[in-house]
Amino acid sequence: RKLVWKMSIPLIPCLKILVVETVTHLRLQIRENIERCVPSFAREDVTIEVLEAASLEQALAFLQEDGNIQAVLLSLDFEKHTQQDAVEMIDAINGLRISIPLYILGDESEGLDIINTSEDIESFFFRDDILLDPESILGYILNDFDDRSQTPFWTAYKKYVIESNDSWHTPGHSGGA
């Protein structure tokens, strides 16, 4: 029997963004705005998908089932939710996936206080920004994704090699010195 090697198709990473919003038309509008601006980034090295959850319970189910979800946009209406409600939602998401980046969307400037309340938030965005300028927010999420995709040692080593003119080798090759 002959051993045949087949060329494999390279795997393209998948960035799934989960939008959690209880108001149906807002959730749909947020998803559509993000999806509409994806082509403007011309990223062939990553597949970008947007999922929707109508409740925290549905979001937790998605997070438990799908390991490709790499970001959560949690929309909070601070007229309906207290700071404590927001912290409980954040804790529930982090209890399931501690390392997932969590972005908070809100209308009120009081929403900025959530940043001081919880250290588990990647960023806070005003809801108008995601509706009027989704490119800036998707760009922010993509930058975070790219940073997390890099391996700490290899990235630092590669940067060192590119930036340095040093030559070095193992001590065994230089008489143990």
XYZ file of C-alpha atoms in Angstrom, residues 11-163:
153
model
C -8.377 26.289 8.472
C -9.616 29.828 8.717
C -10.387 30.991 12.259
C -13.957 31.965 12.988
C -14.848 35.060 14.978
C -18.434 34.813 16.156
C -19.828 37.886 17.842
C -22.832 37.318 20.090
C -25.203 40.287 20.366
C -27.358 40.154 23.500
C -30.285 42.570 23.259
C -33.834 42.107 24.531
C -35.454 44.593 22.115
C -36.006 42.769 18.815
C -35.658 45.681 16.391
C -32.481 46.931 18.124
C -30.954 43.450 18.138
C -31.682 43.046 14.436
C -30.343 46.516 13.634
C -27.120 45.924 15.587
C -26.542 42.602 13.822
C -27.277 44.036 10.388
C -24.973 47.013 10.952
C -22.081 44.803 11.992
C -22.648 42.382 9.110
C -22.877 45.265 6.632
C -19.456 46.639 7.587
C -17.614 43.265 7.618
C -16.656 43.447 3.894
C -15.024 46.855 4.399
C -12.300 45.186 6.469
C -11.431 42.744 3.638
C -10.306 40.070 6.082
C -9.673 36.806 4.292
C -7.796 35.389 7.284
C -10.877 35.175 9.516
C -14.562 34.399 9.063
C -16.821 36.823 10.910
C -20.341 35.830 11.952
C -22.869 37.598 14.138
C -25.292 35.696 16.372
C -28.245 37.082 18.292
C -29.575 36.305 21.752
C -32.827 37.767 23.074
C -32.008 37.080 26.726
C -29.157 36.318 29.083
C -30.351 32.705 29.348
C -30.230 32.291 25.574
C -26.776 33.921 25.477
C -25.477 31.522 28.134
C -26.832 28.566 26.145
C -25.053 29.821 23.001
C -21.801 30.299 24.923
C -22.017 26.809 26.374
C -22.693 25.178 22.999
C -20.436 27.183 20.674
C -16.753 27.584 21.426
C -16.272 29.783 18.348
C -18.040 32.710 19.999
C -15.132 35.049 20.598
C -16.900 38.251 21.690
C -20.102 39.249 23.457
C -21.869 42.581 22.905
C -24.156 42.927 25.925
C -26.688 45.686 25.435
C -27.939 47.156 28.696
C -30.730 49.642 29.195
C -29.812 51.387 32.412
C -33.375 52.628 32.831
C -34.406 48.963 33.211
C -31.213 47.489 34.687
C -29.423 48.557 37.826
C -25.656 48.407 38.206
C -26.161 45.257 40.286
C -28.201 43.642 37.479
C -25.414 44.448 35.038
C -22.742 42.987 37.327
C -24.796 39.808 37.777
C -25.121 39.428 33.992
C -21.395 39.986 33.515
C -20.602 37.489 36.272
C -22.931 34.901 34.702
C -21.167 35.214 31.334
C -17.706 35.141 32.907
C -18.734 32.193 35.059
C -19.241 30.229 31.877
C -16.337 31.596 29.788
C -13.923 33.649 31.867
C -11.682 34.683 28.993
C -14.347 35.899 26.567
C -14.152 39.620 25.804
C -17.285 41.378 26.941
C -18.342 44.685 25.421
C -21.172 46.667 26.971
C -23.572 48.737 24.860
C -25.639 51.407 26.556
C -27.497 54.663 25.962
C -26.901 56.452 29.191
C -23.731 58.052 30.449
C -24.488 56.177 33.692
C -23.478 53.105 31.756
C -19.899 54.309 31.951
C -20.055 53.643 35.700
C -20.206 49.920 34.937
C -16.539 50.119 33.924
C -15.695 51.139 37.497
C -17.982 48.456 38.917
C -16.619 45.466 37.023
C -13.101 44.671 35.852
C -14.397 41.966 33.493
C -15.402 44.373 30.720
C -13.279 44.865 27.646
C -14.936 48.154 26.673
C -18.090 50.261 26.864
C -19.735 51.628 23.714
C -22.683 53.960 23.375
C -25.496 52.209 21.520
C -25.652 55.077 19.018
C -22.062 54.272 17.992
C -22.921 50.694 17.036
C -25.909 51.972 15.084
C -24.199 54.950 13.393
C -20.535 53.897 13.205
C -20.333 50.095 13.399
C -16.955 50.061 11.587
C -15.184 51.610 14.563
C -16.622 49.065 16.976
C -15.999 46.082 14.693
C -12.464 47.389 14.172
C -11.988 47.474 17.941
C -13.292 43.908 18.298
C -11.076 42.697 15.434
C -8.004 44.317 17.028
C -8.762 42.522 20.286
C -9.283 39.247 18.417
C -5.966 39.663 16.593
C -4.157 40.424 19.864
C -5.620 37.332 21.540
C -4.764 35.170 18.516
C -1.072 35.888 18.844
C 1.028 33.537 20.916
C 2.897 35.473 23.619
C 6.270 33.721 23.321
C 6.392 33.346 19.547
C 5.199 36.899 18.933
C 7.825 38.347 21.295
C 10.529 36.114 19.821
C 9.627 37.062 16.258
C 9.620 40.761 17.187
C 13.034 40.379 18.842
C 14.536 38.629 15.835
C 13.177 41.212 13.395
C 14.277 44.207 15.473
